[in-house]
Amino acid sequence: MTTCIAPADSLTEAARLSSMRRGACPSLAAPMITGDGLLVRLRPAAQGFSLRELGDIADAALACGNGILEVTARGNLQVRGLTDETVPVFAASITDAGIEISAGLAIETPPLAGFDPTEIADSRPLAMELRAALSARVPVLSLAPKLSVIIDGAGRLHLGGVTADIRVHAIGDDGRVLWLLSIAGTALSAQPIALIEGAAIVPAIMDILEILAAMGPFARARELDVAALRHRFSSGDDMSAPVSAAPAPSPAGIHDFDEDGAVLGVRLAFGQVHADNLKVFLEALDSLGATDIRLAPGHGMLVMGIRRERITAAQALALGHGLRAFPDDPRNHIAACAGIGACASSRIDTRGVARLLVEEAPSLLDGSMTVHVSGCAKGCARPSASPLTITAAPFGHGLVVNGPASAAPNAYIEENNIRTAIVQLDRLVCESKRAGESARSCLTRLGADVITAAVQQG
């Protein structure tokens, strides 16, 4: 078993400066300073982790950190509470366990790529080809730390709602597969560039990465000249081919693919799980025949290999371990960051506010929207706009209506009044909703002024 002995205050000044740089992305080589120590982010080189591998990571997290693991909104694994002295030991334990971690450019594919029979194409071969092309490139391209590429085969748990600098999306066309190349956004907001045959996809992505590298080590795709890219890559094909506007379902729940099998999806409560709890859950999954875990956007874990007749038992086990195992769990509709005590930037107890929402505002959590709780203006848990965002303010909390955490609050709530304000929001929806109307539609109809007035009544 890995043993780490290190003082909790042993962070070097170099680590502090590196990790606080805006746009930094934590990794084993470059951990990030947070309120509870150093944080590292792990992206599996394979499609996921075996149960043994995840158990070994949990052991190392207990020995070298504070035992808290997270699955991020994009589906990456994070380990918290490490120190300068324990990070090398943690990294060595990962290597000794034979766990391969992906480094460099984030190349993301759907969590069920290669398994999902509903996907138009398996995106994994293109991802492997792109990684090989990047590895063969001399000199190595210097790219922005958070730059990402999505290769989406368009299955059930697609990545349409995840933002990326470069994205390609499979589209079926009379028996053949074309790939829609677009930049800077989600499947719906990204700028379409061209429809491309599979053999030309990786060269096109490499060309764009070359352009970004030439622009500087922090250049992002939103800075690219869309018209120039269209002229460069367009084949004259109609780019109006439909990309589904339907959001991917929650990772939580049983995903049944008929004769191809079933997958159990769980979500971590507000993105976190303690290593002790995770290990017990993994042992139970092993007894039920599970083979591996694939991480999914939305703080999700997909349990593979369980036979259909045992999957409901696994779902009950997940619920017993505090995981969100059902799609209608109200906690699924709250995006909360780590909060004060865990993040150096946070100024509010985000988990506490999230619990208040579950206890006092069930009408808001009907599944029609996500309520964002952010400890600071960065909005790490949900960078995009939300119908309601509760964020930190100089004195207490701020409420942003239809905006991101970085927006100026529509209302300010004193710290001692946050429970009352949440109760008022719930009452407003309960009393104002029309028959068949969702919470989101109701709040949209009422508008920011009415919502602000309701909150400030308390």
mmCIF file of N, CA, C and O in Angstrom, residues 9 269 296 327 447:
data_model
loop_
_atom_site.group_PDB
_atom_site.id
_atom_site.type_symbol
_atom_site.label_atom_id
_atom_site.label_comp_id
_atom_site.label_asym_id
_atom_site.label_seq_id
_atom_site.Cartn_x
_atom_site.Cartn_y
_atom_site.Cartn_z
ATOM 1 N N ASP A 9 1.412 21.925 4.993
ATOM 2 C CA ASP A 9 1.717 23.286 4.545
ATOM 3 C C ASP A 9 3.003 23.336 3.719
ATOM 4 O O ASP A 9 3.710 24.328 3.704
ATOM 5 N N ALA A 269 -22.532 12.837 -5.659
ATOM 6 C CA ALA A 269 -23.283 13.910 -5.017
ATOM 7 C C ALA A 269 -22.441 15.184 -5.010
ATOM 8 O O ALA A 269 -21.418 15.255 -4.325
ATOM 9 N N ALA A 296 -18.034 10.063 -17.134
ATOM 10 C CA ALA A 296 -18.948 10.732 -18.057
ATOM 11 C C ALA A 296 -19.142 12.180 -17.652
ATOM 12 O O ALA A 296 -19.071 12.521 -16.468
ATOM 13 N N PRO A 327 -32.242 9.064 -12.530
ATOM 14 C CA PRO A 327 -32.249 10.327 -13.282
ATOM 15 C C PRO A 327 -33.124 11.401 -12.676
ATOM 16 O O PRO A 327 -32.925 12.589 -12.955
ATOM 17 N N GLY A 447 -39.672 36.831 -15.364
ATOM 18 C CA GLY A 447 -38.621 37.806 -15.618
ATOM 19 C C GLY A 447 -37.789 38.140 -14.393
ATOM 20 O O GLY A 447 -38.162 37.864 -13.244
#
